[in-house]
Structure formats: C-alpha cells, structure tokens
PDB file of C-alpha atoms in Angstrom:
ATOM      1  CA  MET A 135    -145.318  99.601 115.237  1.00 95.00           C
ATOM      2  CA  LEU A 136    -142.665 102.251 115.724  1.00 98.00           C
ATOM      3  CA  VAL A 137    -140.941 103.072 112.425  1.00 98.00           C
ATOM      4  CA  SER A 138    -139.120 105.834 110.614  1.00 98.00           C
ATOM      5  CA  ALA A 139    -141.236 107.990 108.325  1.00 98.00           C
ATOM      6  CA  THR A 140    -139.396 106.942 105.161  1.00 98.00           C
ATOM      7  CA  GLU A 141    -141.454 103.987 103.962  1.00 97.00           C
ATOM      8  CA  MET A 142    -144.862 105.365 104.972  1.00 98.00           C
ATOM      9  CA  LEU A 143    -144.184 108.556 103.018  1.00 98.00           C
ATOM     10  CA  ARG A 144    -142.887 106.707  99.960  1.00 97.00           C
ATOM     11  CA  LYS A 145    -146.131 104.742  99.942  1.00 98.00           C
ATOM     12  CA  ALA A 146    -148.126 107.949 100.380  1.00 98.00           C
ATOM     13  CA  LYS A 147    -146.349 109.639  97.492  1.00 97.00           C
ATOM     14  CA  ALA A 148    -146.946 106.656  95.210  1.00 97.00           C
ATOM     15  CA  GLY A 149    -150.570 106.368  96.318  1.00 97.00           C
ATOM     16  CA  LYS A 150    -151.276 110.112  96.066  1.00 97.00           C
ATOM     17  CA  TYR A 151    -152.402 110.582  99.661  1.00 98.00           C
ATOM     18  CA  ALA A 152    -150.725 112.238 102.632  1.00 98.00           C
ATOM     19  CA  VAL A 153    -149.833 111.099 106.136  1.00 98.00           C
ATOM     20  CA  GLY A 154    -150.758 113.511 108.898  1.00 98.00           C
ATOM     21  CA  GLN A 155    -148.216 114.748 111.401  1.00 97.00           C
ATOM     22  CA  PHE A 156    -150.150 115.642 114.526  1.00 98.00           C
ATOM     23  CA  ASN A 157    -148.118 117.457 117.134  1.00 97.00           C
ATOM     24  CA  ILE A 158    -148.426 116.084 120.658  1.00 98.00           C
ATOM     25  CA  ASN A 159    -148.327 118.164 123.831  1.00 96.00           C
ATOM     26  CA  ASN A 160    -149.126 115.743 126.649  1.00 97.00           C
ATOM     27  CA  LEU A 161    -150.543 112.292 127.457  1.00 97.00           C
ATOM     28  CA  GLU A 162    -154.067 113.152 126.275  1.00 97.00           C
ATOM     29  CA  TRP A 163    -152.769 114.341 122.895  1.00 97.00           C
ATOM     30  CA  THR A 164    -150.605 111.281 122.408  1.00 98.00           C
ATOM     31  CA  LYS A 165    -153.331 108.819 123.388  1.00 98.00           C
ATOM     32  CA  ALA A 166    -155.942 110.568 121.228  1.00 98.00           C
ATOM     33  CA  VAL A 167    -153.762 110.548 118.113  1.00 98.00           C
ATOM     34  CA  LEU A 168    -152.592 106.949 118.547  1.00 98.00           C
ATOM     35  CA  LEU A 169    -156.091 105.589 119.161  1.00 98.00           C
ATOM     36  CA  THR A 170    -157.526 107.489 116.207  1.00 98.00           C
ATOM     37  CA  ALA A 171    -154.806 106.145 113.928  1.00 98.00           C
ATOM     38  CA  GLN A 172    -155.439 102.590 115.112  1.00 98.00           C
ATOM     39  CA  GLU A 173    -159.229 102.892 114.813  1.00 98.00           C
ATOM     40  CA  ASN A 174    -158.902 104.173 111.253  1.00 98.00           C
ATOM     41  CA  ASN A 175    -156.042 101.906 110.161  1.00 98.00           C
ATOM     42  CA  SER A 176    -153.930 104.932 109.247  1.00 98.00           C
ATOM     43  CA  PRO A 177    -150.188 105.499 109.477  1.00 98.00           C
ATOM     44  CA  VAL A 178    -149.394 108.528 111.604  1.00 98.00           C
ATOM     45  CA  ILE A 179    -146.542 110.807 112.621  1.00 98.00           C
ATOM     46  CA  LEU A 180    -146.343 112.185 116.161  1.00 98.00           C
ATOM     47  CA  GLY A 181    -144.729 115.616 115.922  1.00 98.00           C
ATOM     48  CA  VAL A 182    -142.749 116.939 118.882  1.00 98.00           C
ATOM     49  CA  SER A 183    -141.451 120.495 118.877  1.00 97.00           C
ATOM     50  CA  GLU A 184    -138.448 121.322 121.049  1.00 97.00           C
ATOM     51  CA  GLY A 185    -140.704 123.382 123.310  1.00 97.00           C
ATOM     52  CA  ALA A 186    -143.249 120.578 123.677  1.00 97.00           C
ATOM     53  CA  GLY A 187    -140.474 118.084 124.330  1.00 98.00           C
ATOM     54  CA  LYS A 188    -139.192 120.232 127.180  1.00 97.00           C
ATOM     55  CA  TYR A 189    -142.737 120.721 128.502  1.00 98.00           C
ATOM     56  CA  MET A 190    -143.344 116.959 128.611  1.00 98.00           C
ATOM     57  CA  GLY A 191    -140.183 116.383 130.634  1.00 98.00           C
ATOM     58  CA  GLY A 192    -137.619 115.744 127.925  1.00 98.00           C
ATOM     59  CA  TYR A 193    -137.175 113.611 124.836  1.00 98.00           C
ATOM     60  CA  ASN A 194    -136.529 110.405 126.780  1.00 98.00           C
ATOM     61  CA  THR A 195    -139.780 110.945 128.670  1.00 98.00           C
ATOM     62  CA  VAL A 196    -141.626 111.415 125.375  1.00 98.00           C
ATOM     63  CA  MET A 197    -140.222 108.178 123.950  1.00 98.00           C
ATOM     64  CA  GLY A 198    -140.972 106.268 127.134  1.00 98.00           C
ATOM     65  CA  MET A 199    -144.580 107.472 127.067  1.00 98.00           C
ATOM     66  CA  VAL A 200    -145.071 106.679 123.382  1.00 98.00           C
ATOM     67  CA  LYS A 201    -143.500 103.210 123.595  1.00 98.00           C
ATOM     68  CA  GLY A 202    -145.434 102.294 126.718  1.00 98.00           C
ATOM     69  CA  MET A 203    -148.701 103.554 125.309  1.00 98.00           C
ATOM     70  CA  MET A 204    -148.231 101.754 121.997  1.00 98.00           C
ATOM     71  CA  HIS A 205    -147.600  98.499 123.865  1.00 98.00           C
ATOM     72  CA  ASP A 206    -150.479  98.801 126.333  1.00 98.00           C
ATOM     73  CA  LEU A 207    -153.008 100.096 123.790  1.00 98.00           C
ATOM     74  CA  LYS A 208    -151.907  97.488 121.242  1.00 98.00           C
ATOM     75  CA  ILE A 209    -151.138 100.025 118.520  1.00 98.00           C
ATOM     76  CA  THR A 210    -150.113  98.119 115.394  1.00 98.00           C
ATOM     77  CA  VAL A 211    -150.320 100.791 112.668  1.00 98.00           C
ATOM     78  CA  PRO A 212    -147.041 102.453 111.559  1.00 98.00           C
ATOM     79  CA  VAL A 213    -146.106 105.294 113.925  1.00 98.00           C
ATOM     80  CA  ALA A 214    -143.151 107.666 113.575  1.00 98.00           C
ATOM     81  CA  VAL A 215    -141.993 109.967 116.378  1.00 98.00           C
ATOM     82  CA  HIS A 216    -140.639 113.067 114.695  1.00 98.00           C
ATOM     83  CA  LEU A 217    -138.821 116.170 115.912  1.00 98.00           C
ATOM     84  CA  ASP A 218    -140.530 119.225 114.440  1.00 96.00           C
ATOM     85  CA  HIS A 219    -138.474 122.299 113.431  1.00 93.00           C
ATOM     86  CA  GLY A 220    -135.385 121.040 115.193  1.00 95.00           C
ATOM     87  CA  SER A 221    -132.104 122.799 115.752  1.00 96.00           C
ATOM     88  CA  MET A 222    -128.806 120.946 115.274  1.00 96.00           C
ATOM     89  CA  ASP A 223    -128.567 120.334 119.011  1.00 97.00           C
ATOM     90  CA  GLY A 224    -132.215 119.311 119.276  1.00 98.00           C
ATOM     91  CA  ALA A 225    -131.932 116.885 116.369  1.00 98.00           C
ATOM     92  CA  LYS A 226    -128.859 115.219 117.864  1.00 98.00           C
ATOM     93  CA  LYS A 227    -130.556 114.865 121.265  1.00 98.00           C
ATOM     94  CA  CYS A 228    -133.646 113.314 119.678  1.00 98.00           C
ATOM     95  CA  ILE A 229    -131.517 110.863 117.714  1.00 98.00           C
ATOM     96  CA  GLU A 230    -129.885 109.845 121.010  1.00 98.00           C
ATOM     97  CA  ALA A 231    -133.284 109.524 122.707  1.00 98.00           C
ATOM     98  CA  GLY A 232    -134.566 107.101 120.081  1.00 98.00           C
ATOM     99  CA  PHE A 233    -136.825 109.287 117.933  1.00 98.00           C
ATOM    100  CA  THR A 234    -137.479 107.526 114.639  1.00 98.00           C
ATOM    101  CA  SER A 235    -137.475 110.710 112.573  1.00 98.00           C
ATOM    102  CA  VAL A 236    -136.091 114.245 112.906  1.00 98.00           C
ATOM    103  CA  MET A 237    -136.483 117.544 111.156  1.00 97.00           C
ATOM    104  CA  PHE A 238    -133.505 119.829 110.930  1.00 96.00           C
ATOM    105  CA  ASP A 239    -134.781 123.299 110.099  1.00 92.00           C
ATOM    106  CA  GLY A 240    -131.945 125.185 108.467  1.00 90.00           C
ATOM    107  CA  SER A 241    -134.228 127.508 106.516  1.00 84.00           C
ATOM    108  CA  HIS A 242    -133.002 130.569 108.443  1.00 86.00           C
ATOM    109  CA  TYR A 243    -129.417 129.952 107.322  1.00 91.00           C
ATOM    110  CA  ASP A 244    -128.056 130.836 103.894  1.00 90.00           C
ATOM    111  CA  ILE A 245    -128.248 127.929 101.477  1.00 90.00           C
ATOM    112  CA  GLU A 246    -124.584 126.924 101.845  1.00 94.00           C
ATOM    113  CA  GLU A 247    -124.845 126.587 105.620  1.00 95.00           C
ATOM    114  CA  ASN A 248    -128.236 124.901 105.332  1.00 93.00           C
ATOM    115  CA  VAL A 249    -126.703 122.330 102.968  1.00 95.00           C
ATOM    116  CA  ALA A 250    -123.701 121.679 105.224  1.00 96.00           C
ATOM    117  CA  LYS A 251    -125.702 121.280 108.434  1.00 97.00           C
ATOM    118  CA  THR A 252    -128.425 119.215 106.795  1.00 96.00           C
ATOM    119  CA  LYS A 253    -125.790 116.876 105.346  1.00 97.00           C
ATOM    120  CA  GLU A 254    -124.309 116.354 108.819  1.00 97.00           C
ATOM    121  CA  ILE A 255    -127.695 115.452 110.299  1.00 98.00           C
ATOM    122  CA  ILE A 256    -128.518 113.108 107.404  1.00 98.00           C
ATOM    123  CA  GLU A 257    -125.270 111.184 107.897  1.00 98.00           C
ATOM    124  CA  LEU A 258    -125.837 110.834 111.638  1.00 98.00           C
ATOM    125  CA  ALA A 259    -129.530 109.935 111.423  1.00 98.00           C
ATOM    126  CA  HIS A 260    -129.254 107.529 108.509  1.00 98.00           C
ATOM    127  CA  SER A 261    -126.500 105.607 110.312  1.00 98.00           C
ATOM    128  CA  LYS A 262    -129.189 104.734 112.863  1.00 98.00           C
ATOM    129  CA  GLY A 263    -132.078 104.168 110.451  1.00 98.00           C
ATOM    130  CA  ILE A 264    -133.746 107.474 111.322  1.00 98.00           C
ATOM    131  CA  SER A 265    -135.523 109.527 108.653  1.00 98.00           C
ATOM    132  CA  VAL A 266    -134.719 113.211 108.077  1.00 98.00           C
ATOM    133  CA  GLU A 267    -136.823 116.177 107.003  1.00 97.00           C
ATOM    134  CA  ALA A 268    -135.181 119.404 105.839  1.00 96.00           C
ATOM    135  CA  GLU A 269    -136.628 122.808 104.997  1.00 91.00           C
ATOM    136  CA  VAL A 270    -136.033 125.466 102.381  1.00 89.00           C
ATOM    137  CA  GLY A 271    -137.841 128.805 102.649  1.00 70.00           C
ATOM    138  CA  SER A 272    -139.155 129.551 106.136  1.00 57.00           C
ATOM    139  CA  ILE A 273    -142.772 128.844 107.028  1.00 56.00           C
ATOM    140  CA  GLY A 274    -144.803 131.879 108.069  1.00 48.00           C
ATOM    141  CA  GLY A 275    -145.924 132.546 111.618  1.00 49.00           C
ATOM    142  CA  GLU A 276    -144.375 131.314 114.868  1.00 45.00           C
ATOM    143  CA  GLU A 277    -143.992 127.862 116.392  1.00 47.00           C
ATOM    144  CA  ASP A 278    -142.161 127.577 119.720  1.00 52.00           C
ATOM    145  CA  GLY A 279    -140.063 130.652 118.972  1.00 48.00           C
ATOM    146  CA  VAL A 280    -139.253 129.607 115.388  1.00 46.00           C
ATOM    147  CA  ILE A 281    -140.514 132.570 113.370  1.00 41.00           C
ATOM    148  CA  GLY A 282    -140.931 132.589 109.616  1.00 42.00           C
ATOM    149  CA  THR A 283    -142.353 135.194 107.272  1.00 46.00           C
ATOM    150  CA  GLY A 284    -143.973 132.801 104.833  1.00 57.00           C
ATOM    151  CA  GLU A 285    -141.312 132.779 102.165  1.00 72.00           C
ATOM    152  CA  ILE A 286    -141.584 131.174  98.751  1.00 84.00           C
ATOM    153  CA  ALA A 287    -138.749 128.684  98.436  1.00 86.00           C
ATOM    154  CA  ASP A 288    -136.309 128.753  95.533  1.00 90.00           C
ATOM    155  CA  PRO A 289    -136.909 125.499  93.613  1.00 93.00           C
ATOM    156  CA  GLN A 290    -133.215 125.226  92.714  1.00 94.00           C
ATOM    157  CA  GLU A 291    -132.275 125.446  96.401  1.00 93.00           C
ATOM    158  CA  CYS A 292    -134.875 122.760  97.094  1.00 94.00           C
ATOM    159  CA  LYS A 293    -133.132 120.558  94.551  1.00 96.00           C
ATOM    160  CA  ARG A 294    -129.788 121.070  96.278  1.00 96.00           C
ATOM    161  CA  ILE A 295    -131.190 119.937  99.631  1.00 96.00           C
ATOM    162  CA  ASN A 296    -133.110 117.116  97.951  1.00 96.00           C
ATOM    163  CA  ASP A 297    -129.972 115.811  96.279  1.00 97.00           C
ATOM    164  CA  LEU A 298    -128.317 115.330  99.687  1.00 97.00           C
ATOM    165  CA  GLY A 299    -130.595 112.336 100.196  1.00 97.00           C
ATOM    166  CA  VAL A 300    -133.048 113.835 102.655  1.00 97.00           C
ATOM    167  CA  ASP A 301    -136.111 111.608 103.202  1.00 98.00           C
ATOM    168  CA  MET A 302    -138.692 114.398 102.986  1.00 97.00           C
ATOM    169  CA  LEU A 303    -138.536 118.048 102.034  1.00 96.00           C
ATOM    170  CA  ALA A 304    -140.494 120.969 103.451  1.00 92.00           C
ATOM    171  CA  ALA A 305    -140.601 123.951 101.134  1.00 88.00           C
ATOM    172  CA  GLY A 306    -142.126 127.317 101.915  1.00 84.00           C
ATOM    173  CA  ILE A 307    -144.931 127.993  99.442  1.00 85.00           C
ATOM    174  CA  GLY A 308    -146.731 130.744 101.332  1.00 81.00           C
ATOM    175  CA  ASN A 309    -147.942 128.508 104.166  1.00 78.00           C
ATOM    176  CA  ILE A 310    -148.187 129.826 107.716  1.00 76.00           C
ATOM    177  CA  HIS A 311    -148.157 128.358 111.225  1.00 68.00           C
ATOM    178  CA  GLY A 312    -151.268 129.207 113.234  1.00 70.00           C
ATOM    179  CA  ALA A 313    -154.219 131.220 111.964  1.00 70.00           C
ATOM    180  CA  TYR A 314    -154.122 132.480 108.388  1.00 69.00           C
ATOM    181  CA  PRO A 315    -154.814 136.216 107.934  1.00 69.00           C
ATOM    182  CA  GLU A 316    -157.836 137.363 105.942  1.00 72.00           C
ATOM    183  CA  ASN A 317    -155.603 138.737 103.187  1.00 72.00           C
ATOM    184  CA  TRP A 318    -153.627 135.479 102.790  1.00 72.00           C
ATOM    185  CA  ALA A 319    -152.831 134.919  99.107  1.00 69.00           C
ATOM    186  CA  GLY A 320    -153.038 131.113  99.323  1.00 76.00           C
ATOM    187  CA  LEU A 321    -150.468 128.476  98.528  1.00 84.00           C
ATOM    188  CA  SER A 322    -148.177 129.025  95.563  1.00 86.00           C
ATOM    189  CA  LEU A 323    -149.109 125.814  93.770  1.00 91.00           C
ATOM    190  CA  ASP A 324    -147.062 126.848  90.732  1.00 93.00           C
ATOM    191  CA  THR A 325    -143.951 126.877  92.932  1.00 92.00           C
ATOM    192  CA  LEU A 326    -144.922 123.522  94.414  1.00 93.00           C
ATOM    193  CA  GLU A 327    -145.293 122.066  90.921  1.00 95.00           C
ATOM    194  CA  GLU A 328    -141.852 123.321  89.920  1.00 95.00           C
ATOM    195  CA  ILE A 329    -140.305 121.896  93.097  1.00 95.00           C
ATOM    196  CA  GLN A 330    -142.002 118.570  92.428  1.00 95.00           C
ATOM    197  CA  LYS A 331    -140.486 118.418  88.938  1.00 96.00           C
ATOM    198  CA  LEU A 332    -136.990 119.026  90.325  1.00 96.00           C
ATOM    199  CA  THR A 333    -137.224 116.631  93.278  1.00 96.00           C
ATOM    200  CA  GLY A 334    -138.827 113.646  91.548  1.00 95.00           C
ATOM    201  CA  ASP A 335    -140.266 111.034  93.880  1.00 95.00           C
ATOM    202  CA  ARG A 336    -139.146 112.806  97.061  1.00 97.00           C
ATOM    203  CA  PRO A 337    -142.080 113.183  99.512  1.00 97.00           C
ATOM    204  CA  LEU A 338    -142.858 116.866 100.055  1.00 96.00           C
ATOM    205  CA  VAL A 339    -144.116 118.316 103.337  1.00 95.00           C
ATOM    206  CA  LEU A 340    -146.783 120.944 103.918  1.00 92.00           C
ATOM    207  CA  HIS A 341    -146.462 122.763 107.227  1.00 85.00           C
ATOM    208  CA  GLY A 342    -149.221 124.965 108.623  1.00 78.00           C
ATOM    209  CA  GLY A 343    -152.043 122.567 107.774  1.00 67.00           C
ATOM    210  CA  THR A 344    -154.594 124.412 109.905  1.00 76.00           C
ATOM    211  CA  GLY A 345    -156.791 126.751 107.884  1.00 79.00           C
ATOM    212  CA  ILE A 346    -155.777 125.782 104.359  1.00 85.00           C
ATOM    213  CA  PRO A 347    -158.945 125.225 102.274  1.00 88.00           C
ATOM    214  CA  ASP A 348    -159.673 121.544 101.653  1.00 92.00           C
ATOM    215  CA  ALA A 349    -159.551 121.920  97.866  1.00 93.00           C
ATOM    216  CA  MET A 350    -156.097 123.498  98.099  1.00 92.00           C
ATOM    217  CA  VAL A 351    -154.911 120.665 100.352  1.00 93.00           C
ATOM    218  CA  ARG A 352    -156.097 118.111  97.787  1.00 96.00           C
ATOM    219  CA  ASP A 353    -154.326 120.017  95.014  1.00 95.00           C
ATOM    220  CA  ALA A 354    -151.111 120.036  97.038  1.00 94.00           C
ATOM    221  CA  ILE A 355    -151.325 116.268  97.508  1.00 96.00           C
ATOM    222  CA  THR A 356    -151.663 115.746  93.751  1.00 96.00           C
ATOM    223  CA  LEU A 357    -148.492 117.855  93.352  1.00 95.00           C
ATOM    224  CA  GLY A 358    -146.377 115.635  95.595  1.00 95.00           C
ATOM    225  CA  VAL A 359    -147.201 116.614  99.182  1.00 96.00           C
ATOM    226  CA  SER A 360    -147.101 113.392 101.192  1.00 98.00           C
ATOM    227  CA  LYS A 361    -146.923 114.738 104.770  1.00 97.00           C
ATOM    228  CA  ILE A 362    -149.137 117.458 106.222  1.00 96.00           C
ATOM    229  CA  ASN A 363    -148.576 118.977 109.659  1.00 94.00           C
ATOM    230  CA  VAL A 364    -151.487 119.832 111.939  1.00 94.00           C
ATOM    231  CA  ASN A 365    -151.127 121.403 115.387  1.00 93.00           C
ATOM    232  CA  THR A 366    -153.123 124.591 115.904  1.00 91.00           C
ATOM    233  CA  GLU A 367    -156.480 123.088 114.914  1.00 94.00           C
ATOM    234  CA  CYS A 368    -156.186 120.370 117.557  1.00 96.00           C
ATOM    235  CA  GLN A 369    -155.298 123.033 120.126  1.00 96.00           C
ATOM    236  CA  TRP A 370    -158.340 125.092 119.149  1.00 95.00           C
ATOM    237  CA  THR A 371    -160.790 122.195 119.358  1.00 97.00           C
ATOM    238  CA  PHE A 372    -159.287 120.978 122.642  1.00 98.00           C
ATOM    239  CA  ALA A 373    -159.587 124.443 124.167  1.00 98.00           C
ATOM    240  CA  ALA A 374    -163.145 124.961 122.916  1.00 98.00           C
ATOM    241  CA  ALA A 375    -164.364 121.629 124.313  1.00 98.00           C
ATOM    242  CA  THR A 376    -162.667 122.231 127.662  1.00 98.00           C
ATOM    243  CA  ARG A 377    -164.082 125.757 127.871  1.00 98.00           C
ATOM    244  CA  LYS A 378    -167.596 124.486 127.156  1.00 98.00           C
ATOM    245  CA  TYR A 379    -167.318 121.862 129.918  1.00 98.00           C
ATOM    246  CA  ILE A 380    -166.296 124.477 132.482  1.00 98.00           C
ATOM    247  CA  GLU A 381    -168.733 127.175 131.348  1.00 98.00           C
ATOM    248  CA  GLU A 382    -171.554 124.658 131.697  1.00 98.00           C
ATOM    249  CA  GLY A 383    -170.452 124.092 135.292  1.00 98.00           C
ATOM    250  CA  LYS A 384    -169.795 120.383 134.804  1.00 97.00           C
ATOM    251  CA  ASP A 385    -166.566 120.651 136.765  1.00 97.00           C
ATOM    252  CA  LYS A 386    -168.675 121.530 139.844  1.00 97.00           C
ATOM    253  CA  VAL A 387    -170.986 118.524 139.592  1.00 97.00           C
ATOM    254  CA  GLY A 388    -169.899 115.483 141.598  1.00 97.00           C
ATOM    255  CA  LYS A 389    -166.260 114.839 140.834  1.00 97.00           C
ATOM    256  CA  GLY A 390    -166.357 116.733 137.570  1.00 97.00           C
ATOM    257  CA  PHE A 391    -163.153 118.475 138.649  1.00 97.00           C
ATOM    258  CA  ASP A 392    -161.256 115.184 138.314  1.00 98.00           C
ATOM    259  CA  PRO A 393    -158.771 115.824 135.473  1.00 96.00           C
ATOM    260  CA  ARG A 394    -159.797 112.551 133.864  1.00 97.00           C
ATOM    261  CA  LYS A 395    -163.293 113.999 133.487  1.00 97.00           C
ATOM    262  CA  LEU A 396    -162.239 117.609 132.977  1.00 98.00           C
ATOM    263  CA  LEU A 397    -159.986 116.750 130.044  1.00 97.00           C
ATOM    264  CA  ALA A 398    -162.235 114.096 128.479  1.00 98.00           C
ATOM    265  CA  PRO A 399    -164.195 116.479 126.182  1.00 98.00           C
ATOM    266  CA  GLY A 400    -160.941 117.938 124.848  1.00 98.00           C
ATOM    267  CA  PHE A 401    -159.558 114.443 124.315  1.00 98.00           C
ATOM    268  CA  GLU A 402    -162.598 113.482 122.237  1.00 98.00           C
ATOM    269  CA  ALA A 403    -162.335 116.768 120.307  1.00 98.00           C
ATOM    270  CA  ILE A 404    -158.751 115.967 119.333  1.00 98.00           C
ATOM    271  CA  LYS A 405    -159.813 112.509 118.128  1.00 98.00           C
ATOM    272  CA  ALA A 406    -162.579 114.021 115.994  1.00 98.00           C
ATOM    273  CA  THR A 407    -160.226 116.600 114.479  1.00 98.00           C
ATOM    274  CA  VAL A 408    -157.538 114.003 113.706  1.00 98.00           C
ATOM    275  CA  LYS A 409    -160.053 111.691 112.025  1.00 98.00           C
ATOM    276  CA  GLU A 410    -161.414 114.581 109.946  1.00 97.00           C
ATOM    277  CA  LYS A 411    -157.891 115.338 108.722  1.00 97.00           C
ATOM    278  CA  MET A 412    -157.129 111.697 107.994  1.00 98.00           C
ATOM    279  CA  ILE A 413    -160.231 111.547 105.805  1.00 98.00           C
ATOM    280  CA  LEU A 414    -159.141 114.715 103.969  1.00 97.00           C
ATOM    281  CA  PHE A 415    -155.570 113.474 103.520  1.00 98.00           C
ATOM    282  CA  GLY A 416    -156.718 110.063 102.273  1.00 98.00           C
ATOM    283  CA  SER A 417    -154.656 108.053 104.795  1.00 98.00           C
ATOM    284  CA  ILE A 418    -157.480 105.934 106.254  1.00 98.00           C
ATOM    285  CA  ASP A 419    -156.959 102.200 105.617  1.00 98.00           C
ATOM    286  CA  GLN A 420    -153.462 102.850 104.266  1.00 98.00           C
ATOM    287  CA  ALA A 421    -151.593 101.296 107.215  1.00 97.00           C
TER     288      ALA A 421
END
C-alpha cells in the first residue's frame, strides 16, 4: 500500500531497525525493489532524485508507473515514494504529483534560511498528509548535481530543524554519496549520539549507504538511524551483471539482444542487493 514514510519510520525507530530507501531510475529498478520488498515482507521507500524524475519522464510519470505496478503486482507492503535531495521547486512539484514523502535539502543554506524554507515545505506537505525529510550538514560527494563536502552537522542546528516538526532528519556525520575514499575517517558516531539525545524519538536518516562497513551501519541504527539510503551499490551491481552478459556474448545468441533478456541479469542483481541490505537493516518481516 502507498503510504507516507512517517509511520513506517516511527515503527523502525521503536523497533531499532531501519527502512531502506532504494533510489529508482527506470521500470526495472522500480519493479525489482517492489518485488523484493513484497517477497521479504519489508516496508520500503522508493527514492527519486530530481534528475531521475526528469529522466523517467516527470514526476507524474513516476507516480503513474509506481501506482500501476503496485496494483498489477499486488504489492501490499507499505511503500513510500520519496523525493530525494529536493529543491523548494522540486518538492512542491512532487507534492502536486502525489508523492507520499519529500525531502527538502536546505543544507547548503545558512541555518536561518534552512529553517524558514523547511518550515514552509512542512506546512504544505503536512496539509496533504505527506511526510517531510530535512537535512543539516551537507552529505559528501555528488548526487545529481547536489555536491556536499561531507560536513559534520551541528547538533544544535539539528535540534532547531527537528523542533519544526519534520518527520525525519538527515544529518551529515561524515557520510558520502558514491564511493568512499581509502582515507575516509568513518562516521562520526559521537556526533550522531549527541544529535539523537537532542532530537528524541525523531527518526534519523543516513545518506550514502553504499560502502559503509556493516558494523558501523548497525551501530548507527542503535543510535537512532531509522532510514538508510542506497543508490550507488544497486547501480554498480546492475552495471556489472549487464557487462558480464554482453562480454559473454549472450546478446548475440538467439534474441539475446531483446531488452527484456539484456536487462534481466541486472534486474536480478538489483533484487539481490536490495535483499542483502534489508537483511542488514533488519527490515525483513517488519511490514
């Protein structure tokens, strides 16, 4: 069922597990994530960046695909469709298109402007039953042109955003989008613990879930992280499986060039990666 992310993340926080946000890029991605969630009885969040939304034909196209697929595939687990790292304009368009959750990323503004803009989005989204994620301290790396240096968020600023009534809070704790460099210092769990103390039962969000050691992920969950974003790892496994299929010449055998066959190994690779993450996050059988 299509829902906001609010209740599923409250349950995750109370149960000390995390719900995965898996970014979708096309039909194969969407179908793979939805089927894996259903097969494992796990709640799930479909993340859509502004760039991916444009690539797939627009936010209304995304919602039409998700709704149709959920109906035809008989998806009954809780599913949220969430704008990832949204601008003010992007968040408003997604609210209009029927997204059930949006992220307004005001981390690149000073705290006063971040507070003001986040408050505006919360009021608009909550009037329609849509959950809101906000961010303090930019996440390292680049995602669809949104570049962050991997800042450590100020816990007091996190409290200010939290007190606006946001449904989930992303705080920079040294995490990075994409591949982590060899000299990465790891997550600042001390900062996360301090943020947790100041934000109470608010679900916290960990961006850049690809490449963080499993033990560190588990520690973050115990410190209040209830939503973990994964994108790059699914892209890597999809690309590797597709490359293997072509390098083995399978696209030249019979009708192996048919996109339904060509993309099948990548589709299965996404499913395997998503299930692996759901096991790590503890969300299986939590629907």
